[in-house]
CSV table of C-alpha atoms and ligand atoms in Angstrom, one decimal:
chain,number,residue,atom,x,y,z
Z,9,MET,CA,51.2,28.3,-11.1
Z,10,SER,CA,48.9,27.6,-13.2
Z,11,LYS,CA,48.0,30.5,-16.1
Z,12,PHE,CA,44.6,32.3,-16.2
Z,13,THR,CA,43.1,31.1,-19.9
Z,14,VAL,CA,40.8,33.5,-21.8
Z,15,ALA,CA,39.1,32.0,-25.2
Z,16,VAL,CA,39.3,35.2,-27.6
Z,17,PHE,CA,36.8,34.9,-30.2
Z,18,SER,CA,36.3,36.2,-33.9
Z,19,SER,CA,40.4,36.7,-33.4
Z,20,LYS,CA,42.2,37.9,-36.3
Z,21,PRO,CA,45.7,37.6,-36.6
Z,22,TYR,CA,46.0,41.4,-36.0
Z,23,ASP,CA,44.2,40.8,-32.8
Z,24,ASN,CA,46.5,37.9,-31.8
Z,25,GLN,CA,49.4,39.8,-32.4
Z,26,SER,CA,48.7,43.1,-30.7
Z,27,LEU,CA,47.5,40.9,-27.5
Z,28,LEU,CA,50.3,39.1,-27.2
Z,29,GLN,CA,52.4,42.1,-27.9
Z,30,CYS,CA,50.5,43.6,-24.3
Z,31,THR,CA,50.0,40.0,-22.3
Z,32,THR,CA,51.8,39.1,-19.2
Z,33,ASP,CA,53.2,35.7,-18.4
Z,34,ASP,CA,50.5,34.7,-16.5
Z,35,ILE,CA,47.7,35.1,-19.4
Z,36,GLU,CA,47.6,32.3,-22.2
Z,37,PHE,CA,45.5,33.1,-24.9
Z,38,GLN,CA,43.6,30.5,-26.7
Z,39,PHE,CA,42.6,31.9,-30.4
Z,40,PHE,CA,39.4,30.6,-32.4
Z,41,GLU,CA,39.0,32.3,-35.8
Z,42,THR,CA,35.2,31.7,-35.5
Z,43,ARG,CA,32.2,34.1,-34.0
Z,44,LEU,CA,31.1,33.0,-30.8
Z,45,THR,CA,27.7,31.6,-30.9
Z,46,GLU,CA,25.1,29.1,-29.7
Z,47,ALA,CA,27.0,26.2,-32.3
Z,48,SER,CA,30.5,27.3,-31.1
Z,49,VAL,CA,30.3,28.3,-27.5
Z,50,LEU,CA,31.3,24.7,-26.2
Z,51,MET,CA,35.0,25.5,-27.9
Z,52,ALA,CA,35.8,27.6,-24.6
Z,53,GLN,CA,35.1,24.4,-22.3
Z,54,GLY,CA,37.5,24.6,-19.4
Z,55,VAL,CA,38.9,28.4,-19.9
Z,56,ASP,CA,38.3,31.1,-17.4
Z,57,ALA,CA,37.1,33.9,-19.3
Z,58,VAL,CA,36.2,34.8,-23.4
Z,59,CYS,CA,36.9,37.4,-25.1
Z,60,VAL,CA,34.6,38.7,-27.9
Z,61,PHE,CA,34.0,41.1,-30.7
Z,62,VAL,CA,31.2,43.3,-32.0
Z,63,ASN,CA,29.8,40.7,-34.1
Z,64,ASP,CA,30.2,37.4,-31.7
Z,65,ILE,CA,26.8,36.3,-29.9
Z,66,LEU,CA,26.2,36.7,-26.3
Z,67,ASN,CA,22.5,35.8,-26.0
Z,68,ARG,CA,20.9,34.4,-22.8
Z,69,GLU,CA,21.7,30.7,-24.4
Z,70,VAL,CA,25.3,31.2,-24.9
Z,71,LEU,CA,25.7,32.7,-21.3
Z,72,THR,CA,23.7,30.3,-19.3
Z,73,GLN,CA,26.1,27.8,-21.6
Z,74,LEU,CA,29.3,29.5,-20.6
Z,75,LYS,CA,27.8,29.6,-16.9
Z,76,ASN,CA,27.1,26.1,-16.8
Z,77,MET,CA,30.8,25.1,-18.2
Z,78,GLY,CA,32.1,27.7,-15.1
Z,79,ILE,CA,33.1,30.9,-16.7
Z,80,ASN,CA,31.7,33.8,-15.9
Z,81,LYS,CA,34.2,36.5,-16.7
Z,82,ILE,CA,34.0,38.1,-20.5
Z,83,VAL,CA,36.0,40.7,-21.7
Z,84,LEU,CA,34.9,43.1,-25.2
Z,85,ARG,CA,37.1,44.2,-27.0
Z,86,CYS,CA,35.2,46.8,-28.4
Z,87,ALA,CA,32.5,50.0,-26.8
Z,88,GLY,CA,29.1,48.9,-27.9
Z,89,PHE,CA,27.6,45.9,-26.0
Z,90,ASN,CA,24.4,45.9,-27.9
Z,91,ASN,CA,25.4,41.8,-28.6
Z,92,VAL,CA,25.4,40.8,-24.7
Z,93,ASP,CA,22.5,39.7,-22.9
Z,94,LEU,CA,23.6,42.3,-19.9
Z,95,SER,CA,20.1,41.5,-17.7
Z,96,ALA,CA,20.8,38.1,-18.4
Z,97,ALA,CA,24.4,38.4,-17.6
Z,98,LYS,CA,23.5,39.7,-14.0
Z,99,GLU,CA,21.1,37.0,-13.5
Z,100,LEU,CA,23.9,34.9,-13.5
Z,101,GLU,CA,26.1,36.6,-11.5
Z,102,MET,CA,28.6,37.2,-15.0
Z,103,SER,CA,31.4,39.8,-15.1
Z,104,VAL,CA,31.2,41.7,-18.0
Z,105,ALA,CA,34.0,44.5,-18.9
Z,106,ARG,CA,34.2,46.4,-22.0
Z,107,VAL,CA,37.1,49.4,-24.1
Z,108,PRO,CA,34.9,52.1,-23.5
Z,109,ALA,CA,37.1,54.5,-25.6
Z,110,TYR,CA,40.1,53.4,-27.2
Z,111,SER,CA,40.5,55.8,-30.2
Z,112,PRO,CA,37.5,58.2,-30.8
Z,113,GLU,CA,39.4,59.7,-33.5
Z,114,ALA,CA,40.1,57.0,-35.6
Z,115,VAL,CA,36.1,56.6,-36.1
Z,116,ALA,CA,35.7,60.2,-36.3
Z,117,GLU,CA,39.0,60.2,-39.1
Z,118,HIS,CA,36.9,57.3,-40.6
Z,119,THR,CA,33.4,59.0,-40.8
Z,120,ILE,CA,35.2,62.4,-42.6
Z,121,ALA,CA,37.1,60.2,-45.0
Z,122,LEU,CA,33.8,58.6,-46.0
Z,123,LEU,CA,31.9,62.0,-45.7
Z,124,LEU,CA,34.9,63.5,-48.4
Z,125,THR,CA,35.2,60.9,-50.6
Z,126,LEU,CA,31.3,60.7,-51.2
Z,127,ASN,CA,31.0,64.2,-51.9
Z,128,ARG,CA,34.2,64.7,-54.2
Z,129,LYS,CA,33.6,61.5,-55.5
Z,130,LEU,CA,37.2,59.7,-55.0
Z,131,HIS,CA,35.6,56.2,-55.0
Z,132,LYS,CA,34.8,57.2,-59.2
Z,133,ALA,CA,37.6,59.5,-59.7
Z,134,TYR,CA,40.2,56.4,-58.7
Z,135,ASN,CA,38.8,54.2,-61.1
Z,136,ARG,CA,38.4,56.7,-63.8
Z,137,ILE,CA,42.1,57.7,-63.8
Z,138,LYS,CA,43.6,53.5,-63.8
Z,139,ASP,CA,41.4,53.9,-67.2
Z,140,ASN,CA,43.0,56.8,-68.7
Z,141,ASN,CA,39.6,58.8,-68.3
Z,142,PHE,CA,40.2,62.2,-67.3
Z,143,SER,CA,36.7,63.5,-67.8
Z,144,LEU,CA,35.4,65.4,-64.8
Z,145,THR,CA,31.3,64.6,-65.8
Z,146,GLY,CA,29.6,63.7,-63.1
Z,147,LEU,CA,32.4,64.2,-60.4
Z,148,MET,CA,31.2,68.0,-58.8
Z,149,GLY,CA,31.0,67.7,-55.0
Z,150,PHE,CA,30.4,70.7,-53.3
Z,151,ASN,CA,32.0,72.7,-50.4
Z,152,LEU,CA,31.9,71.5,-46.7
Z,153,SER,CA,32.5,74.7,-45.4
Z,154,GLY,CA,29.1,76.5,-44.2
Z,155,LYS,CA,27.3,73.1,-44.7
Z,156,THR,CA,25.1,71.7,-42.0
Z,157,VAL,CA,26.3,68.7,-39.8
Z,158,GLY,CA,23.6,66.8,-37.8
Z,159,ILE,CA,25.3,64.5,-35.2
Z,160,ILE,CA,23.5,62.2,-33.7
Z,161,GLY,CA,24.9,61.4,-30.0
Z,162,THR,CA,27.9,63.8,-28.8
Z,163,GLY,CA,30.0,61.1,-26.8
Z,164,LYS,CA,33.3,60.7,-27.6
Z,165,ILE,CA,32.8,59.8,-30.9
Z,166,GLY,CA,30.2,62.7,-32.0
Z,167,VAL,CA,32.8,65.0,-30.1
Z,168,ALA,CA,36.1,64.1,-32.1
Z,169,THR,CA,34.1,64.3,-35.7
Z,170,THR,CA,33.0,67.7,-34.9
Z,171,GLN,CA,36.3,68.6,-33.8
Z,172,ILE,CA,37.0,67.8,-37.3
Z,173,LEU,CA,33.7,69.2,-39.0
Z,174,ARG,CA,35.1,72.7,-36.9
Z,175,GLY,CA,38.3,72.8,-38.8
Z,176,PHE,CA,36.5,72.8,-42.2
Z,177,LYS,CA,34.5,75.8,-41.1
Z,178,ALA,CA,31.3,73.7,-41.2
Z,179,ASN,CA,28.0,74.6,-38.5
Z,180,VAL,CA,27.6,71.9,-36.6
Z,181,ILE,CA,24.0,70.7,-34.5
Z,182,ALA,CA,23.4,67.7,-32.4
Z,183,TYR,CA,20.5,66.0,-31.3
Z,184,ASP,CA,21.2,63.8,-27.8
Z,185,PRO,CA,19.4,63.8,-24.6
Z,186,ASN,CA,22.7,64.3,-22.3
Z,187,GLN,CA,24.1,67.6,-23.4
Z,188,SER,CA,28.1,67.7,-23.9
Z,189,GLU,CA,29.9,70.3,-22.2
Z,190,GLU,CA,32.6,70.0,-24.6
Z,191,PHE,CA,30.4,70.0,-28.2
Z,192,LYS,CA,29.1,73.3,-27.3
Z,193,ALA,CA,32.8,75.2,-26.6
Z,194,LEU,CA,33.5,74.0,-29.9
Z,195,GLY,CA,30.5,75.9,-31.2
Z,196,GLY,CA,27.9,73.4,-31.3
Z,197,GLU,CA,24.3,73.6,-30.9
Z,198,TYR,CA,22.0,71.4,-29.6
Z,199,VAL,CA,18.6,70.8,-31.1
Z,200,SER,CA,15.6,68.5,-31.4
Z,201,ILE,CA,15.7,65.9,-33.9
Z,202,ASP,CA,13.4,66.9,-36.1
Z,203,VAL,CA,14.9,70.3,-36.3
Z,204,LEU,CA,18.5,68.2,-37.0
Z,205,TYR,CA,16.6,66.2,-39.6
Z,206,ASN,CA,15.1,69.7,-41.4
Z,207,GLN,CA,18.2,71.2,-41.4
Z,208,SER,CA,20.9,69.1,-41.7
Z,209,ASP,CA,22.8,68.8,-45.3
Z,210,ILE,CA,24.4,65.7,-43.7
Z,211,ILE,CA,23.2,63.3,-41.3
Z,212,SER,CA,25.9,61.6,-39.2
Z,213,LEU,CA,25.2,58.6,-36.2
Z,214,HIS,CA,27.3,58.3,-33.3
Z,215,CYS,CA,24.5,57.2,-30.9
Z,216,PRO,CA,24.7,53.4,-29.3
Z,217,LEU,CA,22.5,51.2,-31.0
Z,218,SER,CA,19.3,50.1,-28.3
Z,219,PRO,CA,15.8,49.5,-28.4
Z,220,THR,CA,14.8,53.2,-28.7
Z,221,THR,CA,17.1,53.2,-31.5
Z,222,HIS,CA,16.5,50.8,-33.3
Z,223,HIS,CA,15.6,51.6,-37.0
Z,224,LEU,CA,16.2,55.4,-35.8
Z,225,ILE,CA,16.5,56.3,-39.4
Z,226,ASN,CA,12.7,54.7,-41.1
Z,227,ASP,CA,10.4,56.2,-43.0
Z,228,GLN,CA,9.1,58.7,-40.9
Z,229,ALA,CA,12.8,59.5,-40.1
Z,230,LEU,CA,13.9,60.3,-43.8
Z,231,GLU,CA,10.6,62.3,-44.8
Z,232,LYS,CA,11.9,65.0,-42.8
Z,233,MET,CA,15.3,65.4,-44.5
Z,234,LYS,CA,16.5,67.5,-46.8
Z,235,GLN,CA,16.1,66.7,-50.4
Z,236,ASN,CA,19.7,65.3,-51.5
Z,237,VAL,CA,20.5,64.8,-47.8
Z,238,MET,CA,23.6,62.7,-47.0
Z,239,LEU,CA,23.7,59.9,-44.7
Z,240,ILE,CA,26.9,58.2,-42.4
Z,241,ASN,CA,26.6,55.5,-40.2
Z,242,THR,CA,29.8,54.1,-38.6
Z,243,SER,CA,27.7,53.8,-35.4
Z,244,ARG,CA,25.4,50.3,-35.9
Z,245,GLY,CA,24.2,48.7,-38.5
Z,246,ALA,CA,20.4,48.6,-37.0
Z,247,LEU,CA,20.1,52.3,-36.7
Z,248,ILE,CA,18.8,52.1,-40.1
Z,249,ASP,CA,15.9,50.6,-41.6
Z,250,THR,CA,17.8,49.0,-45.0
Z,251,GLN,CA,14.8,49.1,-46.6
Z,252,SER,CA,13.5,52.8,-46.2
Z,253,VAL,CA,16.9,54.0,-46.7
Z,254,ILE,CA,16.7,51.8,-50.1
Z,255,LYS,CA,13.4,53.1,-51.0
Z,256,HIS,CA,14.9,56.9,-50.3
Z,257,LEU,CA,17.7,56.4,-52.9
Z,258,LYS,CA,15.7,55.2,-55.5
Z,259,ASN,CA,13.5,58.3,-55.0
Z,260,LYS,CA,16.9,60.6,-54.7
Z,261,LYS,CA,15.5,61.9,-51.2
Z,262,ILE,CA,19.3,60.2,-50.1
Z,263,GLY,CA,21.7,61.7,-52.6
Z,264,TYR,CA,25.0,60.3,-50.4
Z,265,LEU,CA,24.9,57.4,-48.3
Z,266,ALA,CA,28.1,56.0,-46.3
Z,267,LEU,CA,27.9,53.0,-44.0
Z,268,ASP,CA,30.7,51.3,-41.9
Z,269,VAL,CA,28.0,49.3,-40.3
Z,270,TYR,CA,25.5,47.2,-41.6
Z,271,GLU,CA,22.5,45.6,-40.3
Z,272,GLN,CA,23.0,41.9,-40.9
Z,273,GLU,CA,26.7,42.2,-41.7
Z,274,SER,CA,28.0,39.8,-38.7
Z,275,GLU,CA,26.8,37.2,-42.3
Z,276,LEU,CA,29.2,38.9,-44.1
Z,277,PHE,CA,32.0,41.6,-42.4
Z,278,PHE,CA,35.5,40.7,-41.1
Z,279,GLU,CA,35.9,37.7,-43.8
Z,280,ASP,CA,36.8,37.2,-47.6
Z,281,HIS,CA,34.0,35.9,-49.4
Z,282,SER,CA,35.2,36.6,-53.3
Z,283,PHE,CA,34.5,33.4,-54.2
Z,284,ASP,CA,31.1,33.3,-52.8
Z,285,ILE,CA,27.5,33.8,-54.1
Z,286,LEU,CA,26.6,36.1,-51.6
Z,287,GLN,CA,22.8,35.9,-50.7
Z,288,ASP,CA,22.0,39.4,-49.0
Z,289,ASP,CA,19.7,40.7,-51.8
Z,290,THR,CA,19.7,43.6,-49.9
Z,291,PHE,CA,23.7,44.2,-49.2
Z,292,GLN,CA,23.8,43.5,-52.8
Z,293,ARG,CA,20.9,46.0,-54.0
Z,294,LEU,CA,22.7,48.6,-52.2
Z,295,LEU,CA,26.1,48.3,-54.1
Z,296,THR,CA,24.5,49.1,-57.2
Z,297,PHE,CA,23.9,52.3,-56.0
Z,298,PRO,CA,26.7,55.2,-57.5
Z,299,ASN,CA,26.1,57.7,-54.3
Z,300,VAL,CA,26.6,54.8,-51.8
Z,301,LEU,CA,30.1,53.6,-50.4
Z,302,ILE,CA,30.1,50.9,-47.9
Z,303,THR,CA,33.4,50.0,-45.8
Z,304,GLY,CA,33.3,46.6,-43.5
Z,305,HIS,CA,33.4,48.4,-40.3
Z,306,GLN,CA,36.9,49.4,-40.4
Z,307,GLY,CA,36.3,52.7,-38.7
Z,308,PHE,CA,38.3,51.6,-35.3
Z,309,PHE,CA,41.0,49.6,-37.5
Z,310,THR,CA,44.4,52.1,-36.7
Z,311,ALA,CA,47.0,50.6,-35.3
Z,312,GLU,CA,47.0,53.3,-32.1
Z,313,ALA,CA,43.6,52.1,-31.6
Z,314,LEU,CA,44.3,48.0,-32.0
Z,315,GLU,CA,47.2,48.8,-29.3
Z,316,GLN,CA,44.8,50.5,-26.8
Z,317,ILE,CA,42.2,48.0,-27.5
Z,318,ALA,CA,44.6,45.0,-26.4
Z,319,SER,CA,46.1,47.0,-23.2
Z,320,ILE,CA,43.0,47.9,-21.5
Z,321,THR,CA,41.5,44.0,-22.9
Z,322,ILE,CA,44.5,42.7,-20.6
Z,323,SER,CA,44.3,45.0,-17.7
Z,324,ASN,CA,40.2,44.5,-17.6
Z,325,ILE,CA,41.4,40.6,-17.4
Z,326,ASN,CA,43.7,41.1,-14.9
Z,327,ASP,CA,40.8,43.1,-13.0
Z,328,LEU,CA,38.5,40.4,-13.3
Z,329,LYS,CA,41.2,37.9,-12.8
Z,330,ALA,CA,41.7,39.4,-9.0
Z,331,ASN,CA,38.2,39.4,-8.5
Z,332,ARG,CA,38.6,43.4,-7.9
Z,333,PRO,CA,36.7,46.0,-9.1
Z,334,CYS,CA,36.7,47.1,-12.6
Z,335,ILE,CA,36.2,50.4,-14.0
Z,336,ASN,CA,34.9,49.5,-17.2
Z,337,SER,CA,32.5,47.0,-16.0
Z,338,LEU,CA,29.1,46.9,-17.7
V,408,NAI,P1,29.7,57.4,-26.2
V,408,NAI,O1,29.0,56.2,-25.2
V,408,NAI,O2,30.9,58.1,-25.9
V,408,NAI,O3,28.3,58.2,-26.8
V,408,NAI,C1,27.1,57.9,-27.2
V,408,NAI,C2,26.6,58.9,-27.0
V,408,NAI,O4,24.8,58.7,-27.9
V,408,NAI,C3,25.9,59.5,-25.9
V,408,NAI,O5,26.2,60.9,-25.5
V,408,NAI,C4,24.8,59.4,-25.2
V,408,NAI,O6,24.3,60.3,-24.8
V,408,NAI,C5,23.9,59.1,-26.8
V,408,NAI,N1,22.7,58.5,-26.9
V,408,NAI,C6,22.2,57.7,-26.3
V,408,NAI,N2,21.0,57.5,-26.7
V,408,NAI,C7,20.6,58.7,-27.4
V,408,NAI,C8,19.5,58.8,-29.0
V,408,NAI,N3,18.2,58.0,-28.8
V,408,NAI,N4,19.7,59.3,-29.9
V,408,NAI,C9,20.9,60.9,-29.6
V,408,NAI,N5,22.3,60.5,-28.8
V,408,NAI,C10,22.1,59.2,-28.1
V,408,NAI,O7,30.1,56.1,-27.5
V,408,NAI,P2,31.3,56.7,-28.5
V,408,NAI,O8,32.3,56.1,-28.0
V,408,NAI,O9,31.0,57.8,-28.9
V,408,NAI,O10,30.5,55.5,-29.4
V,408,NAI,C11,29.2,55.7,-30.3
V,408,NAI,C12,28.8,54.2,-31.4
V,408,NAI,O11,30.0,54.0,-31.7
V,408,NAI,C13,29.5,53.2,-30.5
V,408,NAI,O12,27.7,53.0,-29.4
V,408,NAI,C14,29.4,52.0,-31.4
V,408,NAI,O13,28.2,51.7,-32.0
V,408,NAI,C15,29.8,53.1,-32.0
V,408,NAI,N6,31.1,52.1,-32.8
V,408,NAI,C16,32.0,52.2,-34.1
V,408,NAI,C17,33.2,52.1,-34.0
V,408,NAI,C18,33.2,51.7,-35.2
V,408,NAI,O14,34.6,50.7,-36.1
V,408,NAI,N7,32.6,51.6,-36.8
V,408,NAI,C19,33.9,51.8,-33.3
V,408,NAI,C20,33.5,52.2,-31.9
V,408,NAI,C21,32.2,52.3,-31.9
């Protein structure tokens, strides 16, 4: 029996290991470290399906080229699908499946790690102690208990984040066009987006990137926020207009900024650039602020999440391979 071959793009050793641990004998993976783009799409020649991640580009041109090579099955190893032109995929009669939820707790816990690190300035304290500097000057934080946290997007990750925040006795308010009973049951309160901007001490983004949420956090939104607000983005980089955020860091409206995602991250994240001269001046400017903390899209990166991603991806591959309905189809 011939094997069903899958080209895995943007693959790292940890992806290969988790996919190989969960796979069945009838699937053969070809692992490519490179991203799927117009320049690399020909590498998929001869396979039955492609498996991609957050920064692979599946625009109309790439999809058309895949289709021309006889490939009409795409599996995403992630929840977000803003990098796929779904209307083109539909027109081309291609099947696209994703991993809608693998571990909302992984991203929620990373969000809280960023919040607490920024608040208690652990990134500064760690280096000070290594330098035998035991001064506390500049390290003062605030109690999270009693503070108001605004959650934008109360889906799986927004609710998981709320659950942890309630344990800290924070007040949680949220904006989401679709209200969640689970969020309300945790004691959360829905408000308008303007009230959220106006009342929150901390704002955390958990909505998907779409044409309506692109640059949601811009000058107008920032002007409505509290002085010294903490802003956390573990969702998608382009939810934030980075130039506006830099302006409001400089004028001190934003007191703290934590990012796990960045609009131009595809040029930087997931690779070792420690010997490179980085050309992204905006990113370099962000790094100069003492009150900005950036991680390289690692919110999802736990052992439990990788195992879930691999097993759901294999199950999606098996559904598409058998041409049967897949509950994770887009
Ligand atoms: P979800 O689909 O469960 O929830 C998204 C929520 O956002 C929904 O309740 C939806 O109604 C709401 N929403 C849509 N438009 C909105 C708007 N304009 N304003 C406010 N809310 C809006 O998604 P989930 O699993 O909670 O993931 C959220 C996002 O987190 C994903 O779209 C993805 O971009 C990001 N993510 C980041 C990861 C990381 O490693 N940093 C890993 C996984 C997801």
